[in-house]
Amino acid sequence: MTAKRRILAFEIGTFFTRYVVFEDGRMGIPGTVATPVDSVESFYQALAHIVNGQRAPLDGIAMSVPGFIDVSKQVAVTAGALGMLYKHEIGKELQEYLDKPVPTWMENDANCAAMAEKLSGNAVKLDDFALITIDTGIGGALFLGGGIRRGKDWRAGELGMMIPNYETGGFNTMQNYLSTIVLAEDYAKEFDVPTGSIVPATLFRRLDEPRVRKIVDKWIDYLAIAIFNTAAATDPECILLGGGICREQQLLPMVNAALDRIPQWGDFRTSVKRCRHTNNAGLIGAYYAFETEVGGLTDVPIR
């Protein structure tokens, strides 16, 4: 009997790290641990505890990591809010903590989300698409010409760094206008309540309240601007929206209405859809990246 191919995928986040084993493309049940941030040693020890505790040998370790990831050298040039990982060869250094060496591969988290959509999401049949991820931060990825566009310094697709409002906002980036934190802050200011008193996504269920509608409409306008600028710069077949807030049913109709108010949208119009994968995008994309970059597979199975 042929042994099953087992890949352990990690989705490394600012507060939590999720992990799951893929056996011949079949995804298991994910687990979660708090991401150690006190030292790089504690971080490696936490990952190694999961790896060394596996019931069967692993064929690979795949990692979705925030920040600028030099995939050619497998170095985290930056790692988002995880400062202890900056400039580290995470996969190589992790080996020192493992009982047995295991091949590794790491990729930027937004790129992993795009890969997940290409593998088994809403971009399976597309060769050119862009992805905008919306959460407490704004990320992005470009899948153009049949592959991830990483750029000369591994910074391509940082769509949250666009400057949308220089005349009144100076050098504030899209992150300052479009993160879910902004929705919470605007609500707190309007209703004179603590910022943490509202879950931003719930505002889409209160659109019949004029004061709430005004807050959401302003936020939607900036999302439409981000989509328009991305379409004008890359001319993709589709733009996908990721992040939990994009699951709200009212979001896409409001975005399309806002786009239609942009006079030049007719020249750059493209399809705008939600991502199929949300919670597991990083895990699925990391697995895809490992199998294509290390495993040498061109037809990656997943079930």
GROMACS .gro file of C-alpha atoms in nm:
model
  303
    1MET     CA    1   0.000   0.000   0.000
    2THR     CA    2   0.134   0.341  -0.097
    3ALA     CA    3   0.188   0.571   0.202
    4LYS     CA    4  -0.026   0.881   0.212
    5ARG     CA    5   0.147   1.210   0.143
    6ARG     CA    6   0.114   1.428   0.454
    7ILE     CA    7   0.170   1.806   0.452
    8LEU     CA    8   0.132   2.013   0.769
    9ALA     CA    9   0.017   2.368   0.694
   10PHE     CA   10   0.053   2.664   0.931
   11GLU     CA   11  -0.133   2.995   0.903
   12ILE     CA   12   0.070   3.228   1.123
   13GLY     CA   13  -0.122   3.528   1.253
   14THR     CA   14  -0.055   3.818   1.486
   15PHE     CA   15  -0.247   3.664   1.774
   16PHE     CA   16  -0.316   3.304   1.677
   17THR     CA   17  -0.155   3.036   1.461
   18ARG     CA   18  -0.378   2.778   1.293
   19TYR     CA   19  -0.256   2.445   1.161
   20VAL     CA   20  -0.388   2.139   0.980
   21VAL     CA   21  -0.260   1.826   0.807
   22PHE     CA   22  -0.344   1.753   0.443
   23GLU     CA   23  -0.333   1.382   0.360
   24ASP     CA   24  -0.321   1.331  -0.015
   25GLY     CA   25  -0.506   1.658  -0.054
   26ARG     CA   26  -0.769   1.580   0.207
   27MET     CA   27  -0.781   1.853   0.468
   28GLY     CA   28  -0.808   1.748   0.831
   29ILE     CA   29  -0.956   1.939   1.123
   30PRO     CA   30  -0.763   2.260   1.198
   31GLY     CA   31  -0.620   2.339   1.539
   32THR     CA   32  -0.524   2.674   1.692
   33VAL     CA   33  -0.257   2.795   1.932
   34ALA     CA   34  -0.166   3.141   2.054
   35THR     CA   35   0.123   3.287   1.854
   36PRO     CA   36   0.421   3.335   2.089
   37VAL     CA   37   0.559   3.686   2.044
   38ASP     CA   38   0.809   3.717   2.330
   39SER     CA   39   1.096   3.562   2.134
   40VAL     CA   40   1.175   3.377   1.814
   41GLU     CA   41   1.281   3.078   2.025
   42SER     CA   42   0.937   3.054   2.184
   43PHE     CA   43   0.779   3.077   1.840
   44TYR     CA   44   0.988   2.792   1.701
   45GLN     CA   45   0.926   2.581   2.012
   46ALA     CA   46   0.549   2.621   1.969
   47LEU     CA   47   0.559   2.512   1.604
   48ALA     CA   48   0.801   2.229   1.678
   49HIS     CA   49   0.571   2.096   1.951
   50ILE     CA   50   0.297   2.056   1.689
   51VAL     CA   51   0.531   1.903   1.430
   52ASN     CA   52   0.699   1.660   1.669
   53GLY     CA   53   0.364   1.552   1.808
   54GLN     CA   54   0.232   1.423   1.476
   55ARG     CA   55   0.120   1.059   1.480
   56ALA     CA   56   0.287   0.985   1.145
   57PRO     CA   57   0.586   1.122   0.953
   58LEU     CA   58   0.538   1.442   0.752
   59ASP     CA   59   0.639   1.499   0.391
   60GLY     CA   60   0.644   1.875   0.426
   61ILE     CA   61   0.563   2.187   0.626
   62ALA     CA   62   0.387   2.478   0.457
   63MET     CA   63   0.358   2.823   0.613
   64SER     CA   64   0.144   3.127   0.544
   65VAL     CA   65   0.323   3.427   0.696
   66PRO     CA   66   0.237   3.800   0.704
   67GLY     CA   67   0.476   4.056   0.561
   68PHE     CA   68   0.721   4.073   0.271
   69ILE     CA   69   0.840   3.717   0.203
   70ASP     CA   70   1.142   3.658  -0.020
   71VAL     CA   71   1.040   3.320  -0.152
   72SER     CA   72   1.364   3.269  -0.345
   73LYS     CA   73   1.567   3.280  -0.024
   74GLN     CA   74   1.277   3.177   0.203
   75VAL     CA   75   1.338   3.479   0.424
   76ALA     CA   76   1.078   3.686   0.605
   77VAL     CA   77   1.203   4.032   0.507
   78THR     CA   78   0.924   4.161   0.731
   79ALA     CA   79   0.649   3.971   0.913
   80GLY     CA   80   0.376   4.223   0.980
   81ALA     CA   81   0.330   4.282   1.353
   82LEU     CA   82   0.554   3.983   1.438
   83GLY     CA   83   0.875   4.179   1.474
   84MET     CA   84   1.070   3.886   1.622
   85LEU     CA   85   1.051   3.711   1.282
   86TYR     CA   86   1.198   3.991   1.071
   87LYS     CA   87   1.497   3.879   0.860
   88HIS     CA   88   1.461   3.517   0.969
   89GLU     CA   89   1.481   3.205   0.752
   90ILE     CA   90   1.188   3.056   0.939
   91GLY     CA   91   1.178   2.716   0.771
   92LYS     CA   92   1.551   2.659   0.796
   93GLU     CA   93   1.575   2.774   1.157
   94LEU     CA   94   1.273   2.567   1.259
   95GLN     CA   95   1.466   2.250   1.166
   96GLU     CA   96   1.686   2.291   1.474
   97TYR     CA   97   1.382   2.230   1.695
   98LEU     CA   98   1.246   1.927   1.508
   99ASP     CA   99   1.307   1.563   1.592
  100LYS     CA  100   1.359   1.492   1.221
  101PRO     CA  101   1.423   1.733   0.930
  102VAL     CA  102   1.117   1.814   0.718
  103PRO     CA  103   1.112   2.014   0.390
  104THR     CA  104   0.945   2.354   0.434
  105TRP     CA  105   0.805   2.637   0.224
  106MET     CA  106   0.662   2.975   0.328
  107GLU     CA  107   0.464   3.235   0.138
  108ASN     CA  108   0.298   3.570   0.208
  109ASP     CA  109  -0.047   3.530   0.365
  110ALA     CA  110  -0.239   3.733   0.105
  111ASN     CA  111  -0.066   3.541  -0.174
  112CYS     CA  112  -0.175   3.221  -0.001
  113ALA     CA  113  -0.534   3.344  -0.003
  114ALA     CA  114  -0.507   3.405  -0.378
  115MET     CA  115  -0.358   3.060  -0.431
  116ALA     CA  116  -0.646   2.905  -0.238
  117GLU     CA  117  -0.895   3.077  -0.469
  118LYS     CA  118  -0.701   2.956  -0.773
  119LEU     CA  119  -0.686   2.601  -0.641
  120SER     CA  120  -1.047   2.547  -0.539
  121GLY     CA  121  -1.222   2.881  -0.502
  122ASN     CA  122  -1.370   3.148  -0.725
  123ALA     CA  123  -1.064   3.184  -0.949
  124VAL     CA  124  -1.013   2.825  -1.067
  125LYS     CA  125  -1.068   2.917  -1.433
  126LEU     CA  126  -0.889   3.254  -1.419
  127ASP     CA  127  -0.534   3.346  -1.519
  128ASP     CA  128  -0.558   3.713  -1.420
  129PHE     CA  129  -0.722   3.825  -1.097
  130ALA     CA  130  -0.659   4.048  -0.798
  131LEU     CA  131  -0.756   3.991  -0.438
  132ILE     CA  132  -0.819   4.252  -0.169
  133THR     CA  133  -0.832   4.129   0.191
  134ILE     CA  134  -1.017   4.344   0.443
  135ASP     CA  135  -0.973   4.304   0.817
  136THR     CA  136  -0.797   4.506   1.085
  137GLY     CA  137  -0.543   4.556   0.807
  138ILE     CA  138  -0.576   4.576   0.429
  139GLY     CA  139  -0.383   4.328   0.221
  140GLY     CA  140  -0.379   4.220  -0.138
  141ALA     CA  141  -0.243   3.982  -0.396
  142LEU     CA  142  -0.204   3.983  -0.773
  143PHE     CA  143  -0.236   3.663  -0.974
  144LEU     CA  144  -0.145   3.775  -1.325
  145GLY     CA  145  -0.041   3.583  -1.634
  146GLY     CA  146  -0.109   3.253  -1.462
  147GLY     CA  147   0.098   3.311  -1.148
  148ILE     CA  148   0.151   3.525  -0.840
  149ARG     CA  149   0.309   3.862  -0.917
  150ARG     CA  150   0.558   3.917  -0.635
  151GLY     CA  151   0.764   4.210  -0.762
  152LYS     CA  152   1.138   4.274  -0.752
  153ASP     CA  153   1.139   4.323  -0.372
  154TRP     CA  154   0.849   4.088  -0.289
  155ARG     CA  155   0.611   4.379  -0.230
  156ALA     CA  156   0.372   4.352  -0.526
  157GLY     CA  157   0.005   4.345  -0.438
  158GLU     CA  158   0.027   4.563  -0.127
  159LEU     CA  159  -0.303   4.724  -0.221
  160GLY     CA  160  -0.356   4.862   0.127
  161MET     CA  161  -0.065   5.100   0.067
  162MET     CA  162  -0.242   5.297  -0.206
  163ILE     CA  163  -0.285   5.668  -0.120
  164PRO     CA  164  -0.647   5.753  -0.210
  165ASN     CA  165  -0.712   6.099  -0.069
  166TYR     CA  166  -0.401   6.319  -0.075
  167GLU     CA  167  -0.578   6.656  -0.086
  168THR     CA  168  -0.745   6.612   0.251
  169GLY     CA  169  -0.575   6.301   0.389
  170GLY     CA  170  -0.215   6.364   0.298
  171PHE     CA  171  -0.010   6.048   0.280
  172ASN     CA  172  -0.262   5.833   0.464
  173THR     CA  173  -0.293   5.499   0.290
  174MET     CA  174  -0.601   5.293   0.209
  175GLN     CA  175  -0.546   5.118   0.540
  176ASN     CA  176  -0.639   5.441   0.719
  177TYR     CA  177  -0.976   5.449   0.542
  178LEU     CA  178  -1.073   5.089   0.479
  179SER     CA  179  -0.972   4.867   0.772
  180THR     CA  180  -1.255   4.734   0.985
  181ILE     CA  181  -1.105   4.933   1.271
  182VAL     CA  182  -1.208   5.250   1.086
  183LEU     CA  183  -1.572   5.139   1.084
  184ALA     CA  184  -1.558   5.078   1.459
  185GLU     CA  185  -1.386   5.411   1.525
  186ASP     CA  186  -1.632   5.608   1.312
  187TYR     CA  187  -1.923   5.440   1.488
  188ALA     CA  188  -1.772   5.511   1.830
  189LYS     CA  189  -1.725   5.877   1.741
  190GLU     CA  190  -2.077   5.916   1.600
  191PHE     CA  191  -2.250   5.747   1.894
  192ASP     CA  192  -2.004   5.847   2.169
  193VAL     CA  193  -1.934   5.490   2.278
  194PRO     CA  194  -1.611   5.289   2.326
  195THR     CA  195  -1.455   5.160   2.005
  196GLY     CA  196  -1.473   4.804   2.126
  197SER     CA  197  -1.848   4.823   2.176
  198ILE     CA  198  -1.932   4.736   1.814
  199VAL     CA  199  -1.853   4.446   1.579
  200PRO     CA  200  -1.797   4.627   1.246
  201ALA     CA  201  -1.976   4.367   1.033
  202THR     CA  202  -2.299   4.415   1.230
  203LEU     CA  203  -2.334   4.768   1.090
  204PHE     CA  204  -2.447   4.611   0.761
  205ARG     CA  205  -2.754   4.481   0.946
  206ARG     CA  206  -2.851   4.831   1.061
  207LEU     CA  207  -2.851   5.011   0.728
  208ASP     CA  208  -3.205   5.137   0.788
  209GLU     CA  209  -3.062   5.368   1.056
  210PRO     CA  210  -2.952   5.691   0.878
  211ARG     CA  211  -2.651   5.759   1.103
  212VAL     CA  212  -2.524   5.404   1.058
  213ARG     CA  213  -2.592   5.411   0.683
  214LYS     CA  214  -2.382   5.727   0.648
  215ILE     CA  215  -2.086   5.559   0.820
  216VAL     CA  216  -2.109   5.247   0.603
  217ASP     CA  217  -2.162   5.444   0.280
  218LYS     CA  218  -1.840   5.640   0.336
  219TRP     CA  219  -1.648   5.316   0.400
  220ILE     CA  220  -1.799   5.150   0.092
  221ASP     CA  221  -1.691   5.446  -0.123
  222TYR     CA  222  -1.330   5.388  -0.025
  223LEU     CA  223  -1.362   5.018  -0.101
  224ALA     CA  224  -1.495   5.110  -0.446
  225ILE     CA  225  -1.197   5.341  -0.496
  226ALA     CA  226  -0.959   5.057  -0.403
  227ILE     CA  227  -1.131   4.827  -0.650
  228PHE     CA  228  -1.129   5.089  -0.926
  229ASN     CA  229  -0.759   5.170  -0.880
  230THR     CA  230  -0.672   4.801  -0.881
  231ALA     CA  231  -0.874   4.741  -1.199
  232ALA     CA  232  -0.719   5.042  -1.372
  233ALA     CA  233  -0.367   4.930  -1.284
  234THR     CA  234  -0.394   4.557  -1.358
  235ASP     CA  235  -0.696   4.501  -1.591
  236PRO     CA  236  -0.786   4.167  -1.426
  237GLU     CA  237  -1.058   3.924  -1.522
  238CYS     CA  238  -1.197   3.951  -1.169
  239ILE     CA  239  -1.135   4.122  -0.834
  240LEU     CA  240  -1.203   3.906  -0.529
  241LEU     CA  241  -1.286   4.045  -0.186
  242GLY     CA  242  -1.169   3.852   0.119
  243GLY     CA  243  -1.214   3.888   0.493
  244GLY     CA  244  -1.502   3.807   0.722
  245ILE     CA  245  -1.683   4.136   0.663
  246CYS     CA  246  -1.715   4.055   0.292
  247ARG     CA  247  -1.957   3.775   0.377
  248GLU     CA  248  -2.222   4.035   0.464
  249GLN     CA  249  -2.496   4.005   0.201
  250GLN     CA  250  -2.543   4.380   0.158
  251LEU     CA  251  -2.177   4.449   0.086
  252LEU     CA  252  -2.150   4.348  -0.281
  253PRO     CA  253  -2.465   4.532  -0.398
  254MET     CA  254  -2.345   4.846  -0.220
  255VAL     CA  255  -1.997   4.812  -0.373
  256ASN     CA  256  -2.138   4.772  -0.723
  257ALA     CA  257  -2.361   5.076  -0.677
  258ALA     CA  258  -2.062   5.280  -0.557
  259LEU     CA  259  -1.853   5.165  -0.853
  260ASP     CA  260  -2.129   5.269  -1.093
  261ARG     CA  261  -2.104   5.622  -0.952
  262ILE     CA  262  -1.741   5.643  -1.071
  263PRO     CA  263  -1.760   5.792  -1.423
  264GLN     CA  264  -1.456   5.601  -1.551
  265TRP     CA  265  -1.570   5.262  -1.420
  266GLY     CA  266  -1.725   5.183  -1.756
  267ASP     CA  267  -1.377   5.184  -1.913
  268PHE     CA  268  -1.231   4.940  -1.659
  269ARG     CA  269  -1.535   4.741  -1.548
  270THR     CA  270  -1.462   4.388  -1.435
  271SER     CA  271  -1.631   4.126  -1.223
  272VAL     CA  272  -1.621   4.176  -0.845
  273LYS     CA  273  -1.687   3.869  -0.629
  274ARG     CA  274  -1.642   3.744  -0.278
  275CYS     CA  275  -1.370   3.490  -0.206
  276ARG     CA  276  -1.501   3.140  -0.164
  277HIS     CA  277  -1.251   3.060   0.108
  278THR     CA  278  -1.245   3.266   0.425
  279ASN     CA  279  -1.132   3.095   0.747
  280ASN     CA  280  -0.916   2.832   0.576
  281ALA     CA  281  -0.771   3.036   0.290
  282GLY     CA  282  -0.424   3.066   0.442
  283LEU     CA  283  -0.402   2.694   0.516
  284ILE     CA  284  -0.522   2.586   0.172
  285GLY     CA  285  -0.298   2.839  -0.004
  286ALA     CA  286   0.008   2.738   0.196
  287TYR     CA  287  -0.054   2.374   0.102
  288TYR     CA  288  -0.093   2.473  -0.265
  289ALA     CA  289   0.233   2.671  -0.251
  290PHE     CA  290   0.427   2.382  -0.099
  291GLU     CA  291   0.300   2.124  -0.344
  292THR     CA  292   0.373   2.341  -0.648
  293GLU     CA  293   0.705   2.490  -0.534
  294VAL     CA  294   0.856   2.197  -0.344
  295GLY     CA  295   0.650   1.895  -0.445
  296GLY     CA  296   0.675   1.981  -0.813
  297LEU     CA  297   0.310   1.909  -0.872
  298THR     CA  298   0.114   2.099  -1.135
  299ASP     CA  299  -0.224   1.938  -1.065
  300VAL     CA  300  -0.261   1.975  -0.689
  301PRO     CA  301  -0.542   1.768  -0.538
  302ILE     CA  302  -0.761   1.896  -0.257
  303ARG     CA  303  -1.079   1.758  -0.108
   0.00000   0.00000   0.00000
